[in-house]
Amino acid sequence: MSLSVTIRNIFLVGILSISCLAAYAQNGSKGMRLNRNVLIKKLTEADSSLVFKQDTDISLLPNFVATDANGSRAQLIGKPDELAIVKWTYVFTADEKVNLAELQKLAWFANTLGDQEGLDWFFAQLAELGKDYKKPLLEIKMFDSKSKGEISYSPKEKVLTITFTPW
């Protein structure tokens, strides 16, 4: 099946059993006020193939990266209680089942970091992508939770990325 059919199929999956993120806030912090260890725990509970390892710091901030069994990459940049960047990247494959599973993880990720508003935003962008998956996509949204979300899709590389940063 084509990528557009796969994208449309995610809407037929039904209500995702999405666990809410219990990451606690730290008042007065400059980051997204998410605790890195709590977020890592939630992400690895959702996908046991993720193993986070500290990578080279970025702009003097700790950088934790994990890649799952299907090639999705999660990246958490920032201090333990002040994450500056939280990103999930997926490269579409020819395997529709893998793509569907990874889109479900991306939906969970959008909900975890943007609540219901994030999930609705993700599905709206997925619908746009489903209309023409050969067209690049870049959409930015400001969330009430004081975070900014960015969804981008590159048709050349077939890469879908969701990034959350503070605003």
CSV table of C-alpha atoms in Angstrom, one decimal:
chain,number,residue,atom,x,y,z
A,1,MET,CA,0.0,0.0,0.0
A,2,SER,CA,1.1,3.6,-0.5
A,3,LEU,CA,2.2,6.0,2.1
A,4,SER,CA,-1.1,8.0,1.8
A,5,VAL,CA,-3.1,4.8,2.5
A,6,THR,CA,-1.0,4.1,5.5
A,7,ILE,CA,-1.5,7.6,6.8
A,8,ARG,CA,-5.2,7.4,6.3
A,9,ASN,CA,-5.3,4.0,8.1
A,10,ILE,CA,-4.0,5.5,11.3
A,11,PHE,CA,-7.4,7.2,11.7
A,12,LEU,CA,-9.1,3.7,11.6
A,13,VAL,CA,-7.0,2.4,14.4
A,14,GLY,CA,-9.5,3.7,16.9
A,15,ILE,CA,-8.8,5.5,20.1
A,16,LEU,CA,-5.3,5.0,21.1
A,17,SER,CA,-4.6,3.8,24.6
A,18,ILE,CA,-2.5,6.8,25.4
A,19,SER,CA,-1.1,7.1,28.9
A,20,CYS,CA,-0.9,10.5,30.3
A,21,LEU,CA,2.5,11.9,31.1
A,22,ALA,CA,3.0,12.4,34.8
A,23,ALA,CA,6.2,14.4,34.4
A,24,TYR,CA,6.2,17.0,37.1
A,25,ALA,CA,6.8,20.7,36.6
A,26,GLN,CA,9.5,22.8,38.2
A,27,ASN,CA,8.3,26.4,38.7
A,28,GLY,CA,10.6,29.1,37.4
A,29,SER,CA,12.6,26.9,35.0
A,30,LYS,CA,13.5,28.0,31.5
A,31,GLY,CA,12.9,24.7,29.8
A,32,MET,CA,9.7,22.8,29.3
A,33,ARG,CA,9.5,21.9,32.9
A,34,LEU,CA,9.6,18.2,32.2
A,35,ASN,CA,11.7,15.9,34.2
A,36,ARG,CA,14.0,14.0,31.8
A,37,ASN,CA,14.1,10.8,33.9
A,38,VAL,CA,10.3,10.7,34.2
A,39,LEU,CA,9.9,11.3,30.5
A,40,ILE,CA,12.5,8.6,29.6
A,41,LYS,CA,10.6,6.2,31.9
A,42,LYS,CA,7.3,7.0,30.1
A,43,LEU,CA,8.8,6.7,26.7
A,44,THR,CA,10.5,3.3,27.4
A,45,GLU,CA,7.3,2.0,29.0
A,46,ALA,CA,5.5,2.9,25.7
A,47,ASP,CA,8.3,1.4,23.6
A,48,SER,CA,10.6,-1.2,25.3
A,49,SER,CA,13.0,-1.2,22.4
A,50,LEU,CA,14.1,2.4,23.3
A,51,VAL,CA,17.3,2.5,25.2
A,52,PHE,CA,18.4,6.1,26.0
A,53,LYS,CA,22.1,6.9,26.1
A,54,GLN,CA,23.9,10.1,26.7
A,55,ASP,CA,25.4,11.5,23.5
A,56,THR,CA,27.5,14.5,22.8
A,57,ASP,CA,26.2,17.7,24.5
A,58,ILE,CA,24.5,20.2,22.3
A,59,SER,CA,25.1,23.9,23.2
A,60,LEU,CA,26.5,22.7,26.5
A,61,LEU,CA,23.2,20.9,27.3
A,62,PRO,CA,23.0,17.2,28.0
A,63,ASN,CA,21.8,15.2,25.0
A,64,PHE,CA,20.0,11.8,25.5
A,65,VAL,CA,19.2,9.8,22.4
A,66,ALA,CA,17.4,6.5,21.8
A,67,THR,CA,16.6,4.6,18.6
A,68,ASP,CA,13.8,2.0,18.6
A,69,ALA,CA,13.7,-1.3,16.7
A,70,ASN,CA,12.0,0.4,13.7
A,71,GLY,CA,14.5,3.2,13.4
A,72,SER,CA,12.5,5.9,15.2
A,73,ARG,CA,14.8,8.3,17.1
A,74,ALA,CA,13.9,10.1,20.3
A,75,GLN,CA,16.1,12.9,21.5
A,76,LEU,CA,15.9,14.8,24.8
A,77,ILE,CA,18.2,17.9,25.1
A,78,GLY,CA,18.5,19.9,28.3
A,79,LYS,CA,19.0,19.8,32.0
A,80,PRO,CA,17.2,17.1,34.0
A,81,ASP,CA,14.3,19.4,35.0
A,82,GLU,CA,14.6,21.9,32.1
A,83,LEU,CA,14.4,20.1,28.8
A,84,ALA,CA,15.0,22.5,26.0
A,85,ILE,CA,14.2,20.2,23.0
A,86,VAL,CA,12.2,17.0,22.9
A,87,LYS,CA,12.2,15.4,19.4
A,88,TRP,CA,10.9,12.3,17.7
A,89,THR,CA,12.0,11.4,14.2
A,90,TYR,CA,10.7,8.6,12.0
A,91,VAL,CA,11.8,7.6,8.4
A,92,PHE,CA,8.9,5.9,6.6
A,93,THR,CA,9.6,2.4,5.2
A,94,ALA,CA,7.9,0.2,2.6
A,95,ASP,CA,6.4,-1.9,5.5
A,96,GLU,CA,2.8,-0.5,6.1
A,97,LYS,CA,2.5,-2.3,9.5
A,98,VAL,CA,5.8,-0.7,10.7
A,99,ASN,CA,4.7,2.7,9.5
A,100,LEU,CA,1.3,2.4,11.2
A,101,ALA,CA,3.0,1.3,14.5
A,102,GLU,CA,5.4,4.2,14.3
A,103,LEU,CA,2.6,6.7,13.5
A,104,GLN,CA,0.8,5.4,16.7
A,105,LYS,CA,4.0,6.2,18.7
A,106,LEU,CA,4.2,9.6,17.2
A,107,ALA,CA,0.5,10.2,18.1
A,108,TRP,CA,1.3,9.1,21.7
A,109,PHE,CA,4.3,11.4,21.7
A,110,ALA,CA,2.2,14.4,20.5
A,111,ASN,CA,-0.4,13.7,23.2
A,112,THR,CA,2.2,13.2,25.9
A,113,LEU,CA,3.9,16.5,25.3
A,114,GLY,CA,0.9,18.5,24.0
A,115,ASP,CA,-2.0,16.9,25.8
A,116,GLN,CA,-5.3,16.5,23.8
A,117,GLU,CA,-4.4,19.7,21.9
A,118,GLY,CA,-1.2,18.1,20.8
A,119,LEU,CA,-2.9,15.0,19.6
A,120,ASP,CA,-5.6,16.9,17.7
A,121,TRP,CA,-2.8,19.0,16.1
A,122,PHE,CA,-0.9,15.8,15.1
A,123,PHE,CA,-3.9,14.2,13.5
A,124,ALA,CA,-4.7,17.4,11.6
A,125,GLN,CA,-1.2,17.5,10.2
A,126,LEU,CA,-1.3,13.8,9.4
A,127,ALA,CA,-4.5,14.5,7.4
A,128,GLU,CA,-2.8,17.2,5.5
A,129,LEU,CA,0.1,14.8,4.8
A,130,GLY,CA,-2.3,12.2,3.6
A,131,LYS,CA,-3.7,14.5,1.0
A,132,ASP,CA,-0.3,14.8,-0.7
A,133,TYR,CA,2.6,12.9,0.8
A,134,LYS,CA,4.9,14.1,-2.0
A,135,LYS,CA,4.6,17.7,-0.6
A,136,PRO,CA,6.8,19.0,2.2
A,137,LEU,CA,5.1,19.8,5.5
A,138,LEU,CA,6.1,22.3,8.2
A,139,GLU,CA,3.6,23.3,10.8
A,140,ILE,CA,4.3,25.1,14.1
A,141,LYS,CA,1.9,25.4,17.0
A,142,MET,CA,2.0,27.2,20.3
A,143,PHE,CA,0.5,25.2,23.2
A,144,ASP,CA,-1.1,26.5,26.4
A,145,SER,CA,1.4,24.4,28.3
A,146,LYS,CA,4.0,27.0,27.3
A,147,SER,CA,5.6,24.7,24.7
A,148,LYS,CA,5.9,25.1,20.9
A,149,GLY,CA,5.4,22.1,18.7
A,150,GLU,CA,6.8,21.7,15.2
A,151,ILE,CA,5.9,18.9,12.7
A,152,SER,CA,7.9,18.6,9.6
A,153,TYR,CA,7.9,16.1,6.8
A,154,SER,CA,10.5,15.8,4.0
A,155,PRO,CA,9.2,13.8,1.0
A,156,LYS,CA,12.6,13.3,-0.4
A,157,GLU,CA,13.9,11.5,2.7
A,158,LYS,CA,10.4,10.4,3.9
A,159,VAL,CA,11.3,11.8,7.3
A,160,LEU,CA,8.6,12.9,9.8
A,161,THR,CA,9.7,14.8,12.8
A,162,ILE,CA,7.9,16.2,15.8
A,163,THR,CA,9.8,18.7,18.0
A,164,PHE,CA,8.7,20.4,21.2
A,165,THR,CA,10.5,23.4,22.7
A,166,PRO,CA,9.6,25.9,25.3
A,167,TRP,CA,8.3,29.3,24.3
